[in-house]
Coordinates of C-alpha atoms and ligand atoms in Angstrom, one line a residue:
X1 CA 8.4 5.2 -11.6
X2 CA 7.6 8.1 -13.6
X3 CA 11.1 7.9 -15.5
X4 CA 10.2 3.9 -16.3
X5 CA 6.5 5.4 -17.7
X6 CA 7.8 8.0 -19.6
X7 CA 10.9 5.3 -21.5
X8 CA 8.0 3.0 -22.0
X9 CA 5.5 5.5 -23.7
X10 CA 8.1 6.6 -25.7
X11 CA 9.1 3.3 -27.4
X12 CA 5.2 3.2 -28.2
X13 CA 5.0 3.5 -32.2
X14 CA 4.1 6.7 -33.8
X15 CA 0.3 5.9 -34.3
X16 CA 0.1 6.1 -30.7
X17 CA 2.0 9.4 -29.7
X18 CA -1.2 11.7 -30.9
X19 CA -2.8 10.4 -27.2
X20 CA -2.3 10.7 -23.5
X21 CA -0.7 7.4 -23.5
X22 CA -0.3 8.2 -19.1
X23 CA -3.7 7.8 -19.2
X24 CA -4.6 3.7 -18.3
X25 CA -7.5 3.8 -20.2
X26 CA -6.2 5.3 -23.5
X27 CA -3.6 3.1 -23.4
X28 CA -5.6 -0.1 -22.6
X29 CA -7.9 1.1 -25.6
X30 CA -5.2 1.3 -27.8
X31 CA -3.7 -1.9 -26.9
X32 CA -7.0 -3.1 -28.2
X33 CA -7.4 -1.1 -31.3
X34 CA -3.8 -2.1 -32.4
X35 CA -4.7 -5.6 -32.8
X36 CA -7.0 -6.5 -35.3
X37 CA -9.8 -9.2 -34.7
X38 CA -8.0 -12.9 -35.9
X39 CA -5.5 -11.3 -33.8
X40 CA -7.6 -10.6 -30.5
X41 CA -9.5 -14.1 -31.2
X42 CA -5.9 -15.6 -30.5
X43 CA -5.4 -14.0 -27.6
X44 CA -8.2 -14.6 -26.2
X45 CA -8.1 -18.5 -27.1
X46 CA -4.3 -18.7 -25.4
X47 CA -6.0 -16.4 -22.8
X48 CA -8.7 -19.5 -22.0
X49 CA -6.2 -22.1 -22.3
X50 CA -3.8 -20.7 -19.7
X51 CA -6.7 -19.7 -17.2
X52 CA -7.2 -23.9 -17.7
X53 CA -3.8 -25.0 -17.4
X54 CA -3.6 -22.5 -14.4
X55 CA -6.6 -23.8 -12.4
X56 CA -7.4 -27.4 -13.9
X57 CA -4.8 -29.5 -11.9
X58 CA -7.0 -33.0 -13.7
X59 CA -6.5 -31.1 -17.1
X60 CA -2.6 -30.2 -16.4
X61 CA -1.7 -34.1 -15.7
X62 CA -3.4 -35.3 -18.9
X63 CA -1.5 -32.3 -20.7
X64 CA 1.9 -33.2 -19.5
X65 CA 1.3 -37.1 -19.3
X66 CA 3.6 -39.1 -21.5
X67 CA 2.0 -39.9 -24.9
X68 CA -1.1 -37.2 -24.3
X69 CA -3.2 -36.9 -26.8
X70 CA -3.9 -33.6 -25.2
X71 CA -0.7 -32.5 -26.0
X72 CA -0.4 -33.1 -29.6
X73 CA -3.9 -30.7 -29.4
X74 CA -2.2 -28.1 -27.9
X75 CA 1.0 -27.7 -29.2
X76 CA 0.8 -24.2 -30.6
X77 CA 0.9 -23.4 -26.9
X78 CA 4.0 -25.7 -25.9
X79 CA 6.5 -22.8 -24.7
X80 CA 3.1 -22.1 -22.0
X81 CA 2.9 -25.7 -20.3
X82 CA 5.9 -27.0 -21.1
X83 CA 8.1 -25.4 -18.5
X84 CA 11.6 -26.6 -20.0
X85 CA 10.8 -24.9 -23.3
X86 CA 8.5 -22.1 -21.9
X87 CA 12.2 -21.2 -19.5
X88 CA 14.5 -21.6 -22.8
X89 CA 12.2 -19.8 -25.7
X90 CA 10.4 -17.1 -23.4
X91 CA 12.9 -14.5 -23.4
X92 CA 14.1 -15.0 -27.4
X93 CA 13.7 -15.1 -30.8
X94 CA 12.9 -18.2 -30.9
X95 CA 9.5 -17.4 -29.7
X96 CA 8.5 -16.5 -33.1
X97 CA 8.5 -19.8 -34.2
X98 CA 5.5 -20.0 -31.4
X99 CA 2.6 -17.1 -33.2
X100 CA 0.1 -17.6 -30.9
X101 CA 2.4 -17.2 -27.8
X102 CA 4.1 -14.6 -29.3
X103 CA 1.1 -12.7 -29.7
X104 CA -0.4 -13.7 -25.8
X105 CA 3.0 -12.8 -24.5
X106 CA 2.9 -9.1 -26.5
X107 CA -0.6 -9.0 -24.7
X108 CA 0.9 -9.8 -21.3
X109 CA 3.3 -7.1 -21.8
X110 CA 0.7 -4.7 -22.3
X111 CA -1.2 -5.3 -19.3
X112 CA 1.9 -5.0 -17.1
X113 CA 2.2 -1.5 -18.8
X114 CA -1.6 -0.8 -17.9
X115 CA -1.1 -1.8 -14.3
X116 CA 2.0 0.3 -14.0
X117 CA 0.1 3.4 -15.7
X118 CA -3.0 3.0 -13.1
X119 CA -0.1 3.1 -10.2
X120 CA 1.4 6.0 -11.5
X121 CA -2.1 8.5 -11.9
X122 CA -3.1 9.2 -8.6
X123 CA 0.3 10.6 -8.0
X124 CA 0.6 11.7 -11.6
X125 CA -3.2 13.6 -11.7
X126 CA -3.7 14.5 -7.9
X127 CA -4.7 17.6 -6.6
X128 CA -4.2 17.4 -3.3
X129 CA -0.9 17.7 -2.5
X130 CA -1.1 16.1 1.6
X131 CA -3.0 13.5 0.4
X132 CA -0.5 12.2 -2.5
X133 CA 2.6 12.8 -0.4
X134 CA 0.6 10.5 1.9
X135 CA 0.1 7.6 -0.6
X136 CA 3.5 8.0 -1.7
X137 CA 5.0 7.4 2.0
X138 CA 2.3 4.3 2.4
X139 CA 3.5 3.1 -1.0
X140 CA 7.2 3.0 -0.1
X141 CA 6.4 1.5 3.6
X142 CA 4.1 -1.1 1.9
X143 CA 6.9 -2.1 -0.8
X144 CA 9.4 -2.4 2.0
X145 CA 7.1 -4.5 4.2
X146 CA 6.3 -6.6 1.4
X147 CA 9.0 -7.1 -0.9
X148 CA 9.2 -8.0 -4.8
X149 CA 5.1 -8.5 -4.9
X150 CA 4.3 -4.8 -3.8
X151 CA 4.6 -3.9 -7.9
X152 CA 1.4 -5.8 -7.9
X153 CA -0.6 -3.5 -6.3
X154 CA -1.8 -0.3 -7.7
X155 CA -3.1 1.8 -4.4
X156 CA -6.2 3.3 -5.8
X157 CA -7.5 6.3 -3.4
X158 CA -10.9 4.9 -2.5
X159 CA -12.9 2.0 -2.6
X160 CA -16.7 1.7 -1.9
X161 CA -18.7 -1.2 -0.1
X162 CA -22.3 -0.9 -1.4
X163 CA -23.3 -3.6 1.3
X164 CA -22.4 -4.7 5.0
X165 CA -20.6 -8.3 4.4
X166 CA -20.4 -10.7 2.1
X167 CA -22.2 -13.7 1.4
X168 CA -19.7 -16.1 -0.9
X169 CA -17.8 -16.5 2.8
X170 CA -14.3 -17.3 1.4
X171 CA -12.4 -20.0 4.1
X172 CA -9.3 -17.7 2.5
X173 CA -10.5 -14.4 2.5
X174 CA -7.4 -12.1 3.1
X175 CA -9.4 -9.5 4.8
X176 CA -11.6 -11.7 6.3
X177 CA -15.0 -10.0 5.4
X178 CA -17.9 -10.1 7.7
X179 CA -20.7 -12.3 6.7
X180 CA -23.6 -10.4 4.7
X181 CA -26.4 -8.5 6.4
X182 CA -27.8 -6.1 3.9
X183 CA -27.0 -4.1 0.6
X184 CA -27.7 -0.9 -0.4
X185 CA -30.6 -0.5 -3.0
X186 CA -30.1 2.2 -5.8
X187 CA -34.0 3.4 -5.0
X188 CA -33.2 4.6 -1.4
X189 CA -29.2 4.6 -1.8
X190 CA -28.8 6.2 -5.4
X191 CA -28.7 10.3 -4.1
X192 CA -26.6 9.9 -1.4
X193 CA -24.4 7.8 -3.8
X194 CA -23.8 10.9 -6.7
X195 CA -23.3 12.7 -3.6
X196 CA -20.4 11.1 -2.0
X197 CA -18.6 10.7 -5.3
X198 CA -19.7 14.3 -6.2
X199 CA -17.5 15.1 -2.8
X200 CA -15.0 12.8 -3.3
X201 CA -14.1 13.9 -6.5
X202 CA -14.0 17.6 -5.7
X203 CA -11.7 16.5 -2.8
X204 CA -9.2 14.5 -4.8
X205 CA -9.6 15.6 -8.2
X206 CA -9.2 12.7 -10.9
X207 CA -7.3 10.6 -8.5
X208 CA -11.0 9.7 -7.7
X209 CA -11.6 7.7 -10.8
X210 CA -9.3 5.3 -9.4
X211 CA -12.2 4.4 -6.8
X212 CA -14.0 0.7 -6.8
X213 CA -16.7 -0.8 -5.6
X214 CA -15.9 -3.7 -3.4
X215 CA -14.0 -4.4 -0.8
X216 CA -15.7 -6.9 2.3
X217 CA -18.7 -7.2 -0.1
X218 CA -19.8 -8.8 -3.1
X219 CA -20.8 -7.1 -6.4
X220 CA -23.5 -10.1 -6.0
X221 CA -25.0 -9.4 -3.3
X222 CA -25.9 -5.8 -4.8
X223 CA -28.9 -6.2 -7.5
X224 CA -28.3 -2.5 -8.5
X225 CA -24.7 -2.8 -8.6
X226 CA -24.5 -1.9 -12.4
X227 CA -26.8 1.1 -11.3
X228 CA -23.8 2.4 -9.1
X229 CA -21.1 2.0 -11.4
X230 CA -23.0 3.8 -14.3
X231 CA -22.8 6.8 -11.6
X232 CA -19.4 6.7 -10.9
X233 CA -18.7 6.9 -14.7
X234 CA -20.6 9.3 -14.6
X235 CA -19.8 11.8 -11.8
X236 CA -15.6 10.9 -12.2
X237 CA -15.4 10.1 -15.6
X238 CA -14.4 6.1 -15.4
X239 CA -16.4 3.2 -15.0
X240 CA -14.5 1.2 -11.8
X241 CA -13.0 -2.1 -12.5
X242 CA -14.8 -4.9 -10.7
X243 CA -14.1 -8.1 -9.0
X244 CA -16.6 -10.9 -8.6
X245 CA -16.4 -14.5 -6.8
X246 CA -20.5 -15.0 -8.1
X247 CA -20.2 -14.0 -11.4
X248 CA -22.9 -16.8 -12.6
X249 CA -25.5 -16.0 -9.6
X250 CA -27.1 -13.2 -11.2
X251 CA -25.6 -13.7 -15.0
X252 CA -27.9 -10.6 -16.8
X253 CA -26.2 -8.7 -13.9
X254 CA -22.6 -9.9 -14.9
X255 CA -23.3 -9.1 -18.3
X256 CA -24.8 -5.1 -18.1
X257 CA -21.7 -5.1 -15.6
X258 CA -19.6 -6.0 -18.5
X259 CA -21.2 -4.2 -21.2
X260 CA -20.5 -0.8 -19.0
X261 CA -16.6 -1.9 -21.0
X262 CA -16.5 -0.4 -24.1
X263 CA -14.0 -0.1 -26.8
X264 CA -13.5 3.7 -26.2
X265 CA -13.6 3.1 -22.5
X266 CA -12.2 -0.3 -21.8
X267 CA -12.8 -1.9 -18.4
X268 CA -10.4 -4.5 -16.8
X269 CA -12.6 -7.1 -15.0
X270 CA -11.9 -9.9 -12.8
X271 CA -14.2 -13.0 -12.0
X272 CA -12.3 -15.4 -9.1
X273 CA -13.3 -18.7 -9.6
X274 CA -13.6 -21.1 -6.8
X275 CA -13.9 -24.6 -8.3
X276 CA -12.7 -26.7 -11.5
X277 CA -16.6 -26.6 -12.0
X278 CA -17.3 -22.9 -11.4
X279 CA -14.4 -22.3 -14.0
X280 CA -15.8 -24.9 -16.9
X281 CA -19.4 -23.0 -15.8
X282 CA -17.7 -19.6 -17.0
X283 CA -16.2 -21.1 -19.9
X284 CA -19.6 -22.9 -20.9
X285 CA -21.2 -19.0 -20.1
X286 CA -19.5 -17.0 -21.8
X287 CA -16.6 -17.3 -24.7
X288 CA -13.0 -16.3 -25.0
X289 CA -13.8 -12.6 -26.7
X290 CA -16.3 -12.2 -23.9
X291 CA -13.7 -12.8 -21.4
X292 CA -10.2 -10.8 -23.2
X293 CA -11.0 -7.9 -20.5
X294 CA -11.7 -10.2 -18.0
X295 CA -9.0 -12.0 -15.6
X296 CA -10.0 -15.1 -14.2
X297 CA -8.1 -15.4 -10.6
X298 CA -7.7 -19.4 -10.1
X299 CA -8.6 -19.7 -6.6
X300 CA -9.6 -23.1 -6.2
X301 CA -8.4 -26.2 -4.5
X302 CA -5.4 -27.6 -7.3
X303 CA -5.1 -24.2 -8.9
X304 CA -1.1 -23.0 -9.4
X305 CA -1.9 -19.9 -7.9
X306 CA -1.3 -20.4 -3.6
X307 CA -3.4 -18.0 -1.7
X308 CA -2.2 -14.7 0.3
X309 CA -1.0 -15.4 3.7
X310 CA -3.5 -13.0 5.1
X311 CA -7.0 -13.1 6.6
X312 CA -8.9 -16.0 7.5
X313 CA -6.3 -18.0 5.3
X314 CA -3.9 -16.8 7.8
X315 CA -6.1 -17.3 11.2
X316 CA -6.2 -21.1 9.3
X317 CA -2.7 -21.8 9.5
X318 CA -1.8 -20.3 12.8
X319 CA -5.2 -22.2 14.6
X320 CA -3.6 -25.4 12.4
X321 CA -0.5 -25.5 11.8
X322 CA -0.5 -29.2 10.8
X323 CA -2.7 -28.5 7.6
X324 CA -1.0 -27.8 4.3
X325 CA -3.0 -25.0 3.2
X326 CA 0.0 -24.1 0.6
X327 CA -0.3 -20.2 1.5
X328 CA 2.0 -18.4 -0.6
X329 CA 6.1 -17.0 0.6
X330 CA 5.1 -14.2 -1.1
X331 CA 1.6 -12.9 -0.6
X332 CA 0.9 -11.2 2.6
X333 CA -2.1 -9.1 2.2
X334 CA -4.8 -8.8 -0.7
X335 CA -5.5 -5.2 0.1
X336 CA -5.1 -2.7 -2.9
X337 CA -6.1 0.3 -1.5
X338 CA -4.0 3.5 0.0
X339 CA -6.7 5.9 0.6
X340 CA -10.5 5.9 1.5
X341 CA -12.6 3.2 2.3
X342 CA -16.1 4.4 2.4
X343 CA -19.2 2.2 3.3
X344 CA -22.4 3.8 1.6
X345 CA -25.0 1.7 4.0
X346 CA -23.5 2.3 6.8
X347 CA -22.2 6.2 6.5
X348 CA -18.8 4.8 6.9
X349 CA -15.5 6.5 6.5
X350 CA -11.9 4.8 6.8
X351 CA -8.3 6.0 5.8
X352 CA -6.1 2.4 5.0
X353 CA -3.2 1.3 3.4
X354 CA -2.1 -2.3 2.4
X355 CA 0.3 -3.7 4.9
X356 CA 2.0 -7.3 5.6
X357 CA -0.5 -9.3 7.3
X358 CA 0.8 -9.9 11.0
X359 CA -0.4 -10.4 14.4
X360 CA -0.1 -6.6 14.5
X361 CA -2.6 -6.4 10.9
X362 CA -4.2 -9.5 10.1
X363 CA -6.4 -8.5 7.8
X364 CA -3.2 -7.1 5.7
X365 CA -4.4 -3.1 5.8
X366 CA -3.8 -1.1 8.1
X367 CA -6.3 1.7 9.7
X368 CA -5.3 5.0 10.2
X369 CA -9.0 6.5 11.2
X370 CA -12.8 4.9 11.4
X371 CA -15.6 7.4 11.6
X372 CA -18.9 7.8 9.8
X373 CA -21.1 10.5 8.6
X374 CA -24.3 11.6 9.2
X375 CA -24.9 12.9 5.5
X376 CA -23.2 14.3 2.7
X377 CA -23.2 17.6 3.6
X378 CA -20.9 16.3 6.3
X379 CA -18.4 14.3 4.2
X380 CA -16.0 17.2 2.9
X381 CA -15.2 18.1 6.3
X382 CA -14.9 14.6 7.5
X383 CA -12.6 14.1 4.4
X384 CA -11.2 17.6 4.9
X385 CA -10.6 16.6 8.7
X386 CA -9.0 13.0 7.9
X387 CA -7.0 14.8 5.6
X388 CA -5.1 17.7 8.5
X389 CA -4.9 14.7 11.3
X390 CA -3.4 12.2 9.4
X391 CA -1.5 13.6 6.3
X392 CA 1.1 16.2 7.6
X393 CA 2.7 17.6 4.9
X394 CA 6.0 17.7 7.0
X395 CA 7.3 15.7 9.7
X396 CA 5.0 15.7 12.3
X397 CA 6.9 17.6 15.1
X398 CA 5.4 16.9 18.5
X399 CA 5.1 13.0 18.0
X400 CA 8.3 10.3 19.1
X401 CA 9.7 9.1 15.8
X402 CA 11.0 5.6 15.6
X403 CA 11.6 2.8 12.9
X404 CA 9.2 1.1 12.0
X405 CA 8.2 -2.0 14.4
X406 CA 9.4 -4.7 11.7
X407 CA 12.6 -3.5 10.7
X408 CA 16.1 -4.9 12.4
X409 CA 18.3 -2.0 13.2
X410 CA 21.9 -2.8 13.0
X411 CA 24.8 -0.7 12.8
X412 CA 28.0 -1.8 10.9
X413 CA 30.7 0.4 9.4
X414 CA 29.2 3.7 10.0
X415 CA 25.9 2.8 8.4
X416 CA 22.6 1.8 9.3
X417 CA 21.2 -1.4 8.3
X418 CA 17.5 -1.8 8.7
X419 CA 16.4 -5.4 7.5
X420 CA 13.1 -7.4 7.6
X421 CA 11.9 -10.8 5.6
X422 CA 11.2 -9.1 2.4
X423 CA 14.0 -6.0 2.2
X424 CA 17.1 -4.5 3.1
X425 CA 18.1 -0.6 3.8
X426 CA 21.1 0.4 3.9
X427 CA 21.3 4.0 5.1
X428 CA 24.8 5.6 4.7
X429 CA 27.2 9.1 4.2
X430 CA 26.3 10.4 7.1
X431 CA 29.0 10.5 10.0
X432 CA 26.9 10.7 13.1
X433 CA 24.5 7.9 11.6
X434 CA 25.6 5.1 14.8
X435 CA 23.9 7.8 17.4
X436 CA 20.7 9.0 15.1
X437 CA 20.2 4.8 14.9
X438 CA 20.8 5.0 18.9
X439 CA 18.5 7.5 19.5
X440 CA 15.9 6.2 17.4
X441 CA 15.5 2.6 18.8
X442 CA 16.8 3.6 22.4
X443 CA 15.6 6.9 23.5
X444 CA 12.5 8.1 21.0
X445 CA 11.7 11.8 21.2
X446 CA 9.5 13.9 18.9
X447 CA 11.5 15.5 15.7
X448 CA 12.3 18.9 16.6
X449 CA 14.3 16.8 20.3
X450 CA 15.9 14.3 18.1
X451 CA 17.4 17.4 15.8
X452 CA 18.7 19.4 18.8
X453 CA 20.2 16.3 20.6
X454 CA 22.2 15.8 17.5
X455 CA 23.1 19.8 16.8
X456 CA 24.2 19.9 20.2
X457 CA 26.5 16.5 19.3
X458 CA 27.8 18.5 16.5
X459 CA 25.7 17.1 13.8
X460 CA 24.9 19.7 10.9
X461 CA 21.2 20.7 11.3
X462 CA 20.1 20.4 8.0
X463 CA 21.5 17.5 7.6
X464 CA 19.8 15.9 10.0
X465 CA 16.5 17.6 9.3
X466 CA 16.7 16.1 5.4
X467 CA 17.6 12.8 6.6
X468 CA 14.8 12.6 9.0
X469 CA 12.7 13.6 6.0
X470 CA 14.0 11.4 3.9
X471 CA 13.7 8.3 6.2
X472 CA 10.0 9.5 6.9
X473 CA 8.9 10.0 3.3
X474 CA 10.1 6.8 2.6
X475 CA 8.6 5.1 5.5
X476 CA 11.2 3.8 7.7
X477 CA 10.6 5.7 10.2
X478 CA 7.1 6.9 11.9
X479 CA 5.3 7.9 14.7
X480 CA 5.8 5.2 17.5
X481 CA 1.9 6.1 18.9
X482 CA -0.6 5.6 16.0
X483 CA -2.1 9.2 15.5
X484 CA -5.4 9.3 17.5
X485 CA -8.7 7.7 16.0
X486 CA -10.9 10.4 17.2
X487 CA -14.7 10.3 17.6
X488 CA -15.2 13.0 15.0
X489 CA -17.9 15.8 16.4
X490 CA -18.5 18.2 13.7
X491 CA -21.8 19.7 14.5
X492 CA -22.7 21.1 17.9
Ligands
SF4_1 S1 -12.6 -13.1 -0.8 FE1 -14.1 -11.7 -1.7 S2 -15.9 -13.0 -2.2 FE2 -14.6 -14.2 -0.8 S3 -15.5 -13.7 1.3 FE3 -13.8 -12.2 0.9 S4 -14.8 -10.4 0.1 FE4 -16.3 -12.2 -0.1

């Protein structure tokens, strides 16, 4: 990743190479600053009229019907609805001929570089090195679990849930959040707030700023959300990107959440919209250059965009299989976050990572630990605690290693093969691979008795020893028993 970064920030042009260009927020600024406003105002018009043609399906069929007057209106965005000439012009010249695409498609480009940049930090900033080696081995098992759409997620290290539930109640909702009971007011919530990110960020360093606040919940349902956010700008240096579904319930609230973007400090947003007339509501609310930092995610009946196979979408199709709910191949889990999951209302702590939504992990996350806290004195050595059960720096000696419960394990020519839906492994160079893929799936023993069964086969010890490590930091193989949950006692 970090050699794809550093090509890309290098081909930036020479205006840009004074600033930290690794940094998401820099960059995203700049992105804006290099553009000057006729130009902006066009992207954000092609912006609006793809979130339309996205999630419009009535507008779609009078833009492609024969003779539309529609179409004639919006031909200086052809190559973008027109699917023959969007497949033929998209990746050449003749895109020029096109300004306005050209110029949306630069901006596109740009995004994918931001979303690349805030994979890269935690890894690229952290301080703590069990923690990141951590995230790295969940990234790698997540990417193999779920294929070509992993690069879409960007594992920040914590999220926060200033409420218990939500109240939109999603029929899709990948991680199938509980319905709403309360939210966490600033007045009685606000201290304990600084001081959980106040801990968080001394644990983690700037990886914190990667931190959010939703997850089951609702910015919504929080009347002080803005409140909260200002803090977290405040105590880790970023303002957290948010994600409504009710962006019109409480509009002054959407709007001081917005305004918290600024042009030094910009803030990617996201509203999902769940109707035709929910999206025309937005439009009506607010106007393209309002929304340029803001993504709209079509989530509505006709929209192009099918929803994850995860969550109550997923509990849907299995309970009835004879609706066409359209879930997407690719989408199995909505869930972003490799780290912390910390519910202020409720003193909760969890560690998670994003996983492919299964019988096993419907929800599409898994959970490593679930505690909670009793205040915030406590939380450094809960997080300090989480930190030396469940992130060893090496391979954990004492528990059975095995590959992981979704991969096929086949042996053909020497090498292993370790398939699933989405990916395929091929593990090779090694001649005594056919008895370490024996030993793994037949007879599972802790690290240190799979080493000496080998040495004493005539395997080469640290060979053995780096492969293990290998396979482990790239998450094929793990720990068969899930490392104990343990009610955490930390005061007598
Ligand atoms: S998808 Fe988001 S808004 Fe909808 S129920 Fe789930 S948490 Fe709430």
């Amino acid at each position: 990743m970090a050699d794809i970064l550093d090509g890309l920030i290098e081909a930036r042009s020479r205006e840009d190479a004074a600033v930290d260009l690794h940094d998401p927020r820099t960059f995203l600024a700049q992105a804006v600053r290099r553009r000057n406003s006729d130009e902006l105002s066009a992207i954000a018009e092609a912006k609006r009229f793809r979130e339309r043609l996205i999630g419009d399906a009535a507008f779609r069929t009078a833009l492609r019907s024969k003779g539309s007057a529609l179409a004639h209106n919006y031909e200086r965005y052809r190559p973008l609805w027109d699917q023959e000439l969007g497949h033929s012009v998209w990746h050449s010249e003749a895109l020029d001929g096109w300004p306005e695409v050209r110029l949306w498609k630069a901006w596109h480009e740009d995004l994918v570089r931001f979303r690349d940049l805030m994979t890269a930090y935690p890894s690229r900033y952290g301080t703590q090195p069990a923690f990141t080696a951590w995230r790295q081995r969940q990234a790698a098992r997540a990417a193999s679990e779920l294929g070509p759409m992993h690069v879409a997620i960007t594992h920040p290290a914590v999220a926060y849930e200033l409420a218990s539930g939500c109240s939109v109640g999603c029929w899709f909702c990948g991680i199938s959040a509980q319905s709403f009971s309360e939210s966490a007011s600033y007045e009685e919530h606000g201290q304990l707030w600084r001081q959980i990110l106040a801990a968080v960020t001394d644990q983690l360093g700037p990886t914190a700023r990667t931190g959010f606040c939703y997850w089951g919940t609702d910015p919504a349902d929080t009347p002080d959300y803005d409140r909260f956010l200002a803090d977290h700008g405040r105590v880790t240096g970023w303002i957290p990107q948010t994600t409504t579904a009710a962006p019109l319930r409480d509009i002054g609230l959407t709007r001081r959440v917005l305004s918290l973007s600024t042009p030094g400090e910009p803030v990617l947003n996201r509203f999902s919209v769940l109707s035709p007339r929910q999206l025309h509501q937005i439009f009506e609310a607010f106007t393209p250059l309002d929304l340029l930092l803001v993504e709209l995610v079509p989530q509505m009946r006709g929209s192009l965009m099918p929803k994850a196979r995860a969550g109550r979408a997923l509990a849907r199709e299995t309970a009835q299989p004879e609706r066409d709910l359209s879930l997407s191949e690719a989408a199995t889990t909505i869930a972003c976050v490799s780290g912390f999951l910390i519910n202020l209302p409720e003193r909760r702590i969890r560690l998670i990572a994003p996983c492919k939504a299964d019988t096993h992990c419907p929800d599409g996350y898994r959970t490593f630990a679930d505690v909670h806290f009793a205040d915030a004195a406590e939380l450094p050595d809960v997080l300090d605690a989480l930190i030396a059960d469940h992130m060893p720096e090496e391979l954990p000696s004492s528990l059975p290693l095995g590959f992981r419960h979704d991969l096929g394990v086949r042996v053909e020519a020497g090498a292993i093969r370790l398939e699933n839906d989405a990916s395929i492994h091929t593990v090779s160079g090694y001649p005594f691979l056919p008895q370490l893929a024996s030993l793994l799936t037949d007879d599972p023993r802790s690290v240190g008795a799979t080493i000496e069964a080998m040495v004493a086969s005539g395997a080469n010890f640290f060979d053995v020893h780096g492969l293990l490590t290998e396979l482990y930091d790239s998450g094929l193989i793990e720990p068969l028993h899930p490392l104990p949950a343990r009610p955490m006692v930390l005061r007598a």
